[in-house]
């Protein structure tokens, strides 16, 4: 090892505290990047492999009832590779010991062999035996939630008849990666499950012999789904089809892809923020570090080392520090990525999980941070290398302070000398002071941004689940019925109030823009589930047009007063041009509302209802549940409280992890910055502080001068940091705007408070470490050495 | 040692401000032991000006550091009047320095961000019975430079600010470690005049460390150290004025 290499190693060891602090900051940036990218890659690779291996279909269509011979005509559509017809139904399930009604989605599988498409990944047991009508394979999350095993039984009310079913297998399927019940946002495995049964069993139960009500297609390569969907809709429109959808709109896949997209956004955004801050800190700290190495640089050059050699020496120092950060970041990022992927695998169920972060992820992260560190400290290295050796060996000329007559001079007159030292020091290096403050502000900003997630979710829950929905239970009927059902249900035990609504599948057109969604018809008197604007509260429903959610209005590019071409996709498939009469803001989904009577008129039907919102007396809940399980026409029962609980649980699990990770990184930023700038200030001003000790100042008094300076910079940084936090949250919120969610920009005062307290704690910790060094100042050396 | 006894028993009537008994200091660096002081006995009297002479490494700085409460001896005792400094903890030593000792260093050690007046005020703000900062600067002849920052002052002026800073608290002892070491002779004499004036007017016991033998002519007593021991103590019958010194 050459002497210069030894110096490098020993310098790094001598500066280990600072090296580690910078390394941790770099590691934070790298870890976020590796974590996000590896999770995105993992989810993408896993779902691709899953879809391919278990033959996930390309096109899906649900219908009322179609004769089996239609299958051949569908297969003849150019571009179609495989056709799989099925029977898919919703049924209420009953499991002993679980009071509330459970919704089961019944899906037929061939009597013999595997389905051609949407195959089952069998986890336990077997598929149903040919001809057996009382056997079912159940979905794994549902089985786990109820601790059901092969050999257990459950009851299903199929078409009004109660059947006892034997569980013969437990499985997963690519179309139910994200398995949610009708109208739900998140999987609730206790209240929703998939049951695969033999084709004959379902056909006889639902009177669909020689018929099917669901078809899936796979396409030949390079086939446009749009064209096939058009052809398929032509063939199925007389059989009650509500229109086929491509894989990208299939509910489970749509949620999954949405999540991957969101994570991809995050993998671009958050690491950029962290790496920028890290690069900024690295450059700030390294340039000051090199400035303190002045005399050694002079010495090296006096010995005859060239500029290039000196520059290379310090560049290597920077690279070594970055390398430590990168290595730590890689390890941490991989670990976090694996952990995060595992978390997602709880929500999105895969039979296997690939976690193979690509080399590119690691290489990109390393390159970015080394480049950032080098660019950041280039100036300091250049300055060091070009300094004439004689000058470099002298201390930098004493800083010149000037007496200025201004308001600050007058203010200073009121202060004691130590406080004046603090203020003059800051005023002497305003840029450096400002950079330190900005750095700490970034850290506070990151903390505010991380913690504000809780506020945003709290706001979503308050608005979506409490203000906008006031019912206890929503009941979905198996098909539309006359409004006498409102009267019937209001007489069930414990029911205090019933409010009807109807949801119809719709395609909205405005010029060349299109959206496939639903129109919900509600009564003008609706108070349980009204149209709710996040700012205006309950807004009236008008009888002469559409009330659109703002995101939908944005997608269609329409404003109040514009018209939308509405194509209803069910029953008589009416088409009509309707004016937009109101645009309201909501956080979840892209709902559109109409007056229920107007919707029924549009459908050319009488007073029909499909959903019923119930206000219920909790005391009679058990009786009501028991009654609901018996009603033949009830296809879906969803409990608001259960939805809130699921939302809370899922959010608590995923969000808490995120917030913890990012808050920790925020702390690391604050700590790294404060520790380094205080340490460097100490080495720059150790002599001055030791002199004060000699003059009779106590340790506390000199700590006041050093830490007071840092304290003042942090005091300035805190409000700026809160503003940064608001800005960062705004960026994140804007980037997260999807058709599914709009995250509101809400930051509670207490969140700012928490961020400030965490930042102060991190600062206090680093100040404490430096304070220990201050206590060990060598007083005697000061008397003998020249500055 | 003999000389010291003579002086203590004979000519001096003044009260002893500071005394050292069997003072030893051993620095241990790695396996090497350095005896910086070996068994030094010494007394300093009120109002006297002592020049401490000695070659580099003779132990004079170590001695002054211990007397000034910056360092602790390996063995032996130091008394400030009747108080045993060697029994003091760090905080007590700090308070001792704050109230009783004025330091003047070779390289001035002024705070660059404070003006001359503020550098002095730095000390008067924390001591019990100080003089006005401006008054201290007047004693060293710097009345017209009080609002200048160190970088705007010459070396001699900076050292005089350091002296003003050291005496403003009315210390019992003024310790000057090579105060002229970084100055040319003309400026050095200005600084020595300021030190002498303080000694004369305020009656502060003053110790002046130097390796410049010429300066010893301005002292009441000259103590010479070599190899960590007191080699000789001599008394000047008449103190020279600094302006009469040449080197």
XYZ file of N, CA, C and O in Angstrom, chain A residues 398-405 412 415-422 424-425 428 685 687-699 701 705 775 779-780 782-787, chain B residues 27 61 65 70-71 90-91 94-95 97-98 101 103 105-115 117-123 125-126 147-149 151-152 165-166 169 177-178 182 209:
360
model
N -7.224 35.432 8.481
C -8.311 35.518 9.456
C -9.531 36.183 8.844
O -9.400 37.110 8.055
N -10.671 35.687 9.199
C -11.886 36.239 8.616
C -12.051 37.711 8.982
O -11.776 38.107 10.114
N -12.407 38.497 8.022
C -12.566 39.925 8.264
C -14.016 40.205 8.615
O -14.931 39.842 7.890
N -14.188 40.799 9.766
C -15.537 41.231 10.146
C -15.557 42.733 10.012
O -14.566 43.407 10.247
N -16.659 43.284 9.631
C -16.747 44.738 9.492
C -17.872 45.267 10.349
O -18.922 44.654 10.473
N -17.609 46.427 10.920
C -18.637 47.075 11.720
C -19.562 47.814 10.762
O -19.127 48.706 10.033
N -20.776 47.420 10.722
C -21.709 48.133 9.847
C -22.726 48.840 10.713
O -23.172 48.324 11.724
N -23.086 49.999 10.257
C -24.111 50.737 11.011
C -25.463 50.371 10.416
O -25.858 50.866 9.373
N -27.553 44.090 18.155
C -26.431 43.388 18.779
C -26.001 44.069 20.071
O -25.522 43.431 20.996
N -26.998 42.529 23.204
C -26.653 41.140 23.495
C -25.332 41.012 24.223
O -24.471 41.886 24.124
N -25.170 39.894 24.939
C -23.872 39.649 25.565
C -22.885 39.166 24.499
O -23.283 38.855 23.367
N -21.601 39.118 24.880
C -20.579 38.817 23.874
C -20.737 37.429 23.227
O -20.648 37.317 22.015
N -20.972 36.387 24.031
C -21.118 35.072 23.383
C -22.226 35.079 22.325
O -22.073 34.498 21.251
N -23.324 35.763 22.608
C -24.414 35.809 21.633
C -23.986 36.617 20.403
O -24.330 36.278 19.279
N -23.199 37.671 20.655
C -22.694 38.431 19.502
C -21.809 37.555 18.633
O -21.849 37.656 17.412
N -20.990 36.716 19.277
C -20.129 35.814 18.493
C -21.000 34.972 17.571
O -20.724 34.821 16.386
N -22.086 34.445 18.114
C -22.981 33.593 17.332
C -23.513 34.355 16.123
O -23.422 33.903 14.984
N -22.470 37.176 14.710
C -21.472 37.628 13.744
C -20.992 36.465 12.889
O -20.763 36.605 11.693
N -20.849 35.297 13.530
C -20.403 34.109 12.812
C -21.383 33.775 11.683
O -20.978 33.497 10.565
N -21.203 36.355 8.966
C -19.955 36.335 8.218
C -20.022 35.309 7.082
O -19.441 35.488 6.038
N -13.243 25.989 14.713
C -13.247 27.003 15.765
C -12.841 26.456 17.118
O -13.052 27.100 18.149
N -10.002 26.248 18.418
C -9.033 27.124 19.061
C -9.724 28.273 19.795
O -9.396 28.595 20.940
N -10.705 28.838 19.105
C -11.422 29.965 19.688
C -12.146 29.530 20.963
O -12.119 30.210 21.983
N -12.765 28.359 20.864
C -13.535 27.877 22.009
C -12.614 27.509 23.166
O -12.924 27.768 24.324
N -11.439 26.924 22.832
C -10.486 26.571 23.878
C -9.973 27.827 24.551
O -9.775 27.874 25.771
N -9.746 28.869 23.767
C -9.297 30.138 24.338
C -10.299 30.621 25.382
O -9.930 31.058 26.474
N -11.562 30.514 25.024
C -12.600 30.960 25.953
C -12.570 30.131 27.237
O -12.755 30.658 28.326
N -12.320 28.829 27.068
C -12.222 27.974 28.262
C -11.079 28.461 29.144
O -11.223 28.552 30.357
N -9.925 28.799 28.495
C -8.765 29.270 29.239
C -9.111 30.564 29.967
O -8.713 30.784 31.105
N -9.907 31.403 29.296
C -10.262 32.685 29.901
C -11.251 32.538 31.050
O -11.612 33.500 31.689
N -11.712 31.335 31.285
C -12.572 31.115 32.437
C -14.018 30.840 32.086
O -14.885 30.888 32.955
N -14.272 30.557 30.802
C -15.642 30.185 30.449
C -15.864 28.718 30.782
O -14.970 27.896 30.599
N -17.050 28.407 31.273
C -17.334 27.009 31.614
C -17.671 26.239 30.348
O -17.891 26.810 29.287
N -17.739 24.922 30.473
C -18.099 24.071 29.339
C -19.476 24.455 28.796
O -19.696 24.512 27.598
N -20.885 27.282 28.951
C -20.847 28.578 28.263
C -20.278 28.477 26.854
O -20.779 29.118 25.932
N -22.041 28.789 22.776
C -21.594 29.486 21.559
C -21.674 28.569 20.350
O -22.211 28.927 19.304
N -16.052 18.798 25.489
C -15.570 18.616 26.850
C -14.116 18.158 26.870
O -13.434 18.294 27.881
N -6.839 22.348 26.064
C -6.643 23.759 26.345
C -5.199 24.192 26.175
O -4.900 25.308 25.790
N -4.305 23.274 26.473
C -2.892 23.664 26.498
C -2.334 23.824 25.095
O -1.572 24.734 24.810
N -3.713 24.884 22.583
C -4.152 26.159 22.028
C -3.163 27.283 22.298
O -2.938 28.168 21.483
N -2.555 27.211 23.466
C -1.659 28.302 23.839
C -0.399 28.288 22.998
O 0.255 29.295 22.818
N -0.047 27.118 22.521
C 1.240 26.968 21.867
C 1.154 27.007 20.351
O 2.136 27.304 19.682
N 0.020 26.647 19.819
C -0.021 26.539 18.362
C -0.605 27.774 17.727
O -1.468 28.435 18.277
N -0.061 28.009 16.576
C -0.578 29.119 15.804
C -1.803 28.632 15.051
O -1.930 27.472 14.756
N -2.659 29.565 14.777
C -3.875 29.217 14.041
C -3.534 28.632 12.700
O -2.642 29.130 12.031
N 4.528 13.548 31.553
C 3.657 13.268 30.412
C 3.965 11.879 29.899
O 5.130 11.527 29.736
N 6.495 26.437 30.378
C 5.063 26.505 30.023
C 4.238 25.561 30.888
O 3.139 25.909 31.325
N 1.161 26.610 33.104
C -0.153 25.988 32.887
C -0.738 25.447 34.186
O -1.932 25.555 34.441
N -4.715 25.408 34.263
C -5.060 24.771 32.986
C -4.698 23.300 32.990
O -5.152 22.534 32.158
N -3.838 22.928 33.909
C -3.318 21.567 33.915
C -3.159 21.148 35.374
O -3.142 21.997 36.273
N -12.715 20.261 37.838
C -12.674 21.056 36.613
C -13.458 22.360 36.759
O -13.009 23.429 36.353
N -14.628 22.274 37.364
C -15.457 23.473 37.469
C -14.802 24.507 38.384
O -14.791 25.704 38.090
N -12.105 26.183 36.564
C -12.654 27.171 35.634
C -12.972 28.467 36.377
O -12.649 29.567 35.927
N -13.608 28.333 37.525
C -13.975 29.511 38.306
C -12.724 30.240 38.821
O -12.693 31.468 38.893
N -9.834 30.354 37.235
C -9.313 31.109 36.084
C -10.168 32.341 35.819
O -9.672 33.421 35.547
N -11.472 32.160 35.912
C -12.399 33.239 35.594
C -12.167 34.440 36.524
O -12.186 35.576 36.086
N -7.154 34.696 37.272
C -6.003 34.591 36.378
C -6.266 35.302 35.061
O -7.331 35.176 34.475
N -4.668 35.629 31.212
C -3.714 34.973 30.310
C -3.417 35.855 29.115
O -4.324 36.475 28.551
N -1.376 35.210 25.447
C -0.732 34.132 24.673
C 0.157 34.699 23.586
O -0.011 35.835 23.157
N 1.053 33.853 23.099
C 1.946 34.282 22.028
C 1.158 34.699 20.785
O 1.481 35.662 20.129
N 0.107 33.956 20.488
C -0.640 34.246 19.245
C -1.967 34.950 19.521
O -2.947 34.751 18.824
N -1.982 35.740 20.557
C -3.096 36.648 20.919
C -4.407 35.945 21.258
O -5.066 36.277 22.226
N -4.828 35.008 20.374
C -6.084 34.278 20.601
C -7.275 35.191 20.849
O -8.062 34.985 21.770
N -7.399 36.196 19.997
C -8.594 37.038 20.103
C -9.730 36.357 19.337
O -9.486 35.542 18.453
N -10.929 36.714 19.689
C -12.079 36.168 18.966
C -12.313 37.046 17.734
O -12.604 38.244 17.874
N -12.140 36.482 16.530
C -12.172 37.334 15.329
C -13.512 38.015 15.092
O -13.562 39.060 14.452
N -14.561 37.442 15.636
C -15.872 38.025 15.341
C -16.257 39.120 16.335
O -17.362 39.655 16.250
N -15.365 39.417 17.284
C -15.683 40.481 18.243
C -14.691 41.628 18.095
O -13.507 41.403 17.819
N -15.151 42.858 18.298
C -14.261 44.025 18.225
C -13.354 44.020 19.447
O -13.544 43.227 20.387
N -13.169 46.119 21.851
C -13.949 46.383 23.062
C -14.741 45.148 23.479
O -14.787 44.793 24.663
N -15.315 44.489 22.488
C -16.138 43.311 22.795
C -15.290 42.144 23.282
O -15.733 41.361 24.123
N -14.076 42.017 22.744
C -13.177 40.966 23.219
C -12.894 41.135 24.701
O -12.802 40.163 25.442
N -12.748 42.401 25.128
C -12.504 42.659 26.547
C -13.793 42.427 27.336
O -13.795 41.799 28.397
N -14.904 42.910 26.755
C -16.189 42.767 27.442
C -16.547 41.296 27.657
O -17.224 40.940 28.619
N -16.058 40.449 26.742
C -16.273 39.009 26.845
C -15.901 38.515 28.238
O -16.568 37.662 28.818
N -14.815 39.070 28.778
C -14.326 38.642 30.080
C -15.002 39.427 31.207
O -15.361 38.869 32.242
N -17.902 40.578 31.340
C -19.290 40.149 31.549
C -19.401 38.958 32.491
O -20.458 38.738 33.069
N -18.342 38.165 32.613
C -18.468 36.967 33.449
C -17.667 37.066 34.749
O -17.655 36.107 35.509
N -13.221 49.990 18.475
C -14.272 49.386 17.650
C -13.737 48.628 16.446
O -14.469 48.338 15.515
N -12.426 48.333 16.495
C -11.862 47.580 15.382
C -11.904 46.078 15.668
O -11.751 45.649 16.799
N -12.092 45.326 14.589
C -12.038 43.864 14.710
C -10.577 43.410 14.649
O -9.742 44.129 14.090
N -8.909 41.523 12.768
C -8.287 41.537 11.447
C -7.900 42.946 11.009
O -7.119 43.132 10.082
N -8.441 43.958 11.697
C -8.122 45.346 11.328
C -7.015 45.927 12.203
O -6.694 47.104 12.092
N -7.709 42.444 27.788
C -8.695 41.408 28.089
C -8.293 40.645 29.348
O -9.123 40.275 30.178
N -6.964 40.426 29.501
C -6.486 39.644 30.643
C -6.605 40.419 31.955
O -6.879 39.834 32.999
N -10.456 41.969 34.357
C -11.150 41.352 35.490
C -10.456 41.643 36.809
O -10.902 41.183 37.847
N 2.561 34.165 28.277
C 3.412 33.123 27.679
C 3.960 33.625 26.355
O 3.231 33.690 25.372
N 5.240 33.976 26.358
C 5.902 34.512 25.159
C 5.067 35.610 24.489
O 4.759 35.531 23.302
N 5.835 36.632 18.773
C 5.451 36.738 17.372
C 5.607 38.165 16.857
O 5.109 38.506 15.786
N 6.733 34.583 30.663
C 7.578 33.514 30.130
C 8.287 34.021 28.889
O 7.644 34.630 28.015
